[in-house]
Tab-separated table of C-alpha atoms in Angstrom:
chain	number	residue	atom	x	y	z
A	1	UNK	CA	0.025	0.044	0.035
A	2	UNK	CA	2.804	2.351	0.942
A	3	UNK	CA	4.404	1.825	-2.576
A	4	UNK	CA	1.094	2.600	-4.168
A	5	UNK	CA	0.744	5.951	-2.314
A	6	UNK	CA	4.387	6.894	-2.917
A	7	UNK	CA	3.930	6.105	-6.693
A	8	UNK	CA	0.672	8.195	-6.772
A	9	UNK	CA	2.459	11.140	-5.145
A	10	UNK	CA	5.473	10.973	-7.660
A	11	UNK	CA	3.042	10.715	-10.573
A	12	UNK	CA	1.205	13.813	-9.440
A	13	UNK	CA	4.556	15.773	-9.052
A	14	UNK	CA	5.854	14.946	-12.582
A	15	UNK	CA	3.518	17.386	-14.292
A	16	UNK	CA	4.424	20.109	-11.797
A	17	UNK	CA	8.067	19.557	-12.557
A	18	UNK	CA	7.460	19.911	-16.229
A	19	UNK	CA	5.586	23.066	-15.804
A	20	UNK	CA	8.495	24.476	-13.702
A	21	UNK	CA	11.018	23.705	-16.515
A	22	UNK	CA	8.684	25.495	-18.979
A	23	UNK	CA	8.598	28.677	-16.926
A	24	UNK	CA	10.581	31.318	-18.781
A	25	UNK	CA	13.356	33.578	-17.461
A	26	UNK	CA	12.433	37.250	-17.861
A	27	UNK	CA	16.129	38.444	-17.816
A	28	UNK	CA	17.029	35.996	-20.638
A	29	UNK	CA	13.817	36.901	-22.378
A	30	UNK	CA	14.893	40.582	-22.506
A	31	UNK	CA	18.036	39.492	-24.315
A	32	UNK	CA	16.188	37.210	-26.596
A	33	UNK	CA	13.750	40.055	-27.387
A	34	UNK	CA	16.590	42.112	-28.965
A	35	UNK	CA	15.608	41.230	-32.622
A	36	UNK	CA	11.942	42.302	-31.832
A	37	UNK	CA	13.182	45.847	-30.988
A	38	UNK	CA	13.540	46.594	-34.656
A	39	UNK	CA	9.755	46.852	-34.950
A	40	UNK	CA	8.419	46.688	-31.369
A	41	UNK	CA	8.718	48.613	-28.160
A	42	UNK	CA	6.669	49.375	-25.035
A	43	UNK	CA	5.911	53.011	-25.282
A	44	UNK	CA	4.293	53.612	-28.829
A	45	UNK	CA	3.553	52.022	-32.163
A	46	UNK	CA	6.410	51.719	-34.565
A	47	UNK	CA	6.748	49.437	-37.580
A	48	UNK	CA	4.888	46.891	-35.208
A	49	UNK	CA	2.378	47.689	-32.571
A	50	UNK	CA	3.302	48.712	-29.006
A	51	UNK	CA	3.663	45.561	-26.856
A	52	UNK	CA	3.094	47.053	-23.404
A	53	UNK	CA	0.454	44.908	-21.675
A	54	UNK	CA	0.285	42.480	-24.749
A	55	UNK	CA	-0.233	39.439	-22.485
A	56	UNK	CA	-3.960	38.997	-22.140
A	57	UNK	CA	-4.787	41.573	-24.848
A	58	UNK	CA	-7.107	40.666	-27.810
A	59	UNK	CA	-5.019	40.318	-30.966
A	60	UNK	CA	-5.324	43.119	-33.569
A	61	UNK	CA	-6.843	45.661	-31.176
A	62	UNK	CA	-4.133	47.994	-29.950
A	63	UNK	CA	-5.421	51.558	-30.842
A	64	UNK	CA	-3.564	53.388	-33.623
A	65	UNK	CA	-1.933	50.488	-35.303
A	66	UNK	CA	-2.838	49.264	-38.767
A	67	UNK	CA	-3.121	45.497	-38.440
A	68	UNK	CA	-3.505	43.036	-41.244
A	69	UNK	CA	-7.088	41.839	-41.753
A	70	UNK	CA	-5.880	38.342	-40.904
A	71	UNK	CA	-4.759	39.318	-37.404
A	72	UNK	CA	-7.746	41.588	-36.736
A	73	UNK	CA	-10.046	38.780	-37.692
A	74	UNK	CA	-8.183	35.953	-35.966
A	75	UNK	CA	-10.115	36.094	-32.798
A	76	UNK	CA	-6.923	35.306	-30.768
A	77	UNK	CA	-6.134	36.535	-27.375
A	78	UNK	CA	-2.451	36.796	-26.500
A	79	UNK	CA	-2.316	34.316	-23.674
A	80	UNK	CA	0.876	32.208	-23.059
A	81	UNK	CA	-0.162	29.337	-25.269
A	82	UNK	CA	-1.174	31.557	-28.109
A	83	UNK	CA	1.950	33.671	-27.764
A	84	UNK	CA	4.064	30.424	-27.832
A	85	UNK	CA	2.539	29.247	-31.073
A	86	UNK	CA	2.890	32.810	-32.630
A	87	UNK	CA	6.508	33.248	-31.553
A	88	UNK	CA	7.294	29.684	-32.923
A	89	UNK	CA	5.914	30.531	-36.348
A	90	UNK	CA	3.793	33.671	-36.827
A	91	UNK	CA	2.739	32.890	-40.454
A	92	UNK	CA	1.602	29.419	-39.464
A	93	UNK	CA	-0.397	30.699	-36.518
A	94	UNK	CA	-2.063	33.584	-38.525
A	95	UNK	CA	-1.767	33.080	-42.310
A	96	UNK	CA	-1.860	36.542	-43.993
A	97	UNK	CA	-0.124	38.434	-41.105
A	98	UNK	CA	2.163	41.179	-42.144
A	99	UNK	CA	4.748	40.282	-39.431
A	100	UNK	CA	7.951	39.341	-41.190
A	101	UNK	CA	9.650	37.662	-38.208
A	102	UNK	CA	10.126	33.883	-39.001
A	103	UNK	CA	9.929	32.766	-35.323
A	104	UNK	CA	12.124	31.323	-32.638
A	105	UNK	CA	12.980	27.593	-33.193
A	106	UNK	CA	13.945	27.249	-29.482
A	107	UNK	CA	11.011	26.654	-27.019
A	108	UNK	CA	13.125	27.878	-24.081
A	109	UNK	CA	13.782	31.152	-25.753
A	110	UNK	CA	10.137	31.569	-26.554
A	111	UNK	CA	9.243	30.840	-22.902
A	112	UNK	CA	11.844	33.487	-21.967
A	113	UNK	CA	10.381	36.110	-24.184
A	114	UNK	CA	6.892	35.436	-22.865
A	115	UNK	CA	8.205	35.805	-19.351
A	116	UNK	CA	9.777	39.174	-20.368
A	117	UNK	CA	6.585	40.328	-22.100
A	118	UNK	CA	4.721	39.614	-18.885
A	119	UNK	CA	6.889	42.007	-17.010
A	120	UNK	CA	5.842	44.807	-19.406
A	121	UNK	CA	2.345	45.439	-18.342
């Protein structure tokens, strides 16, 4: 019986451990965000929209930016899962987007960028 309980406890902890590994590092994310600075910042729209407070925002809605119809009509909200897919491959997530960034191939880097974006609210 004791082995069964111990096994159940360990099985319950494995997903928590995986989630902890997936948590991003905001400091590393700030460095990984460097290529994004060519188009995005956290104070005003530029080539790309202002990203201040982007986590939790409905896609294509930041005032004063001319979004593609594809992004405006995507129905997406920038939660962590959506941002992860977007940062992996924007054109696959929203075909027709005008964003030219090809995406990050590294999941750790994506998680770090998301952690950094979450600090910019």
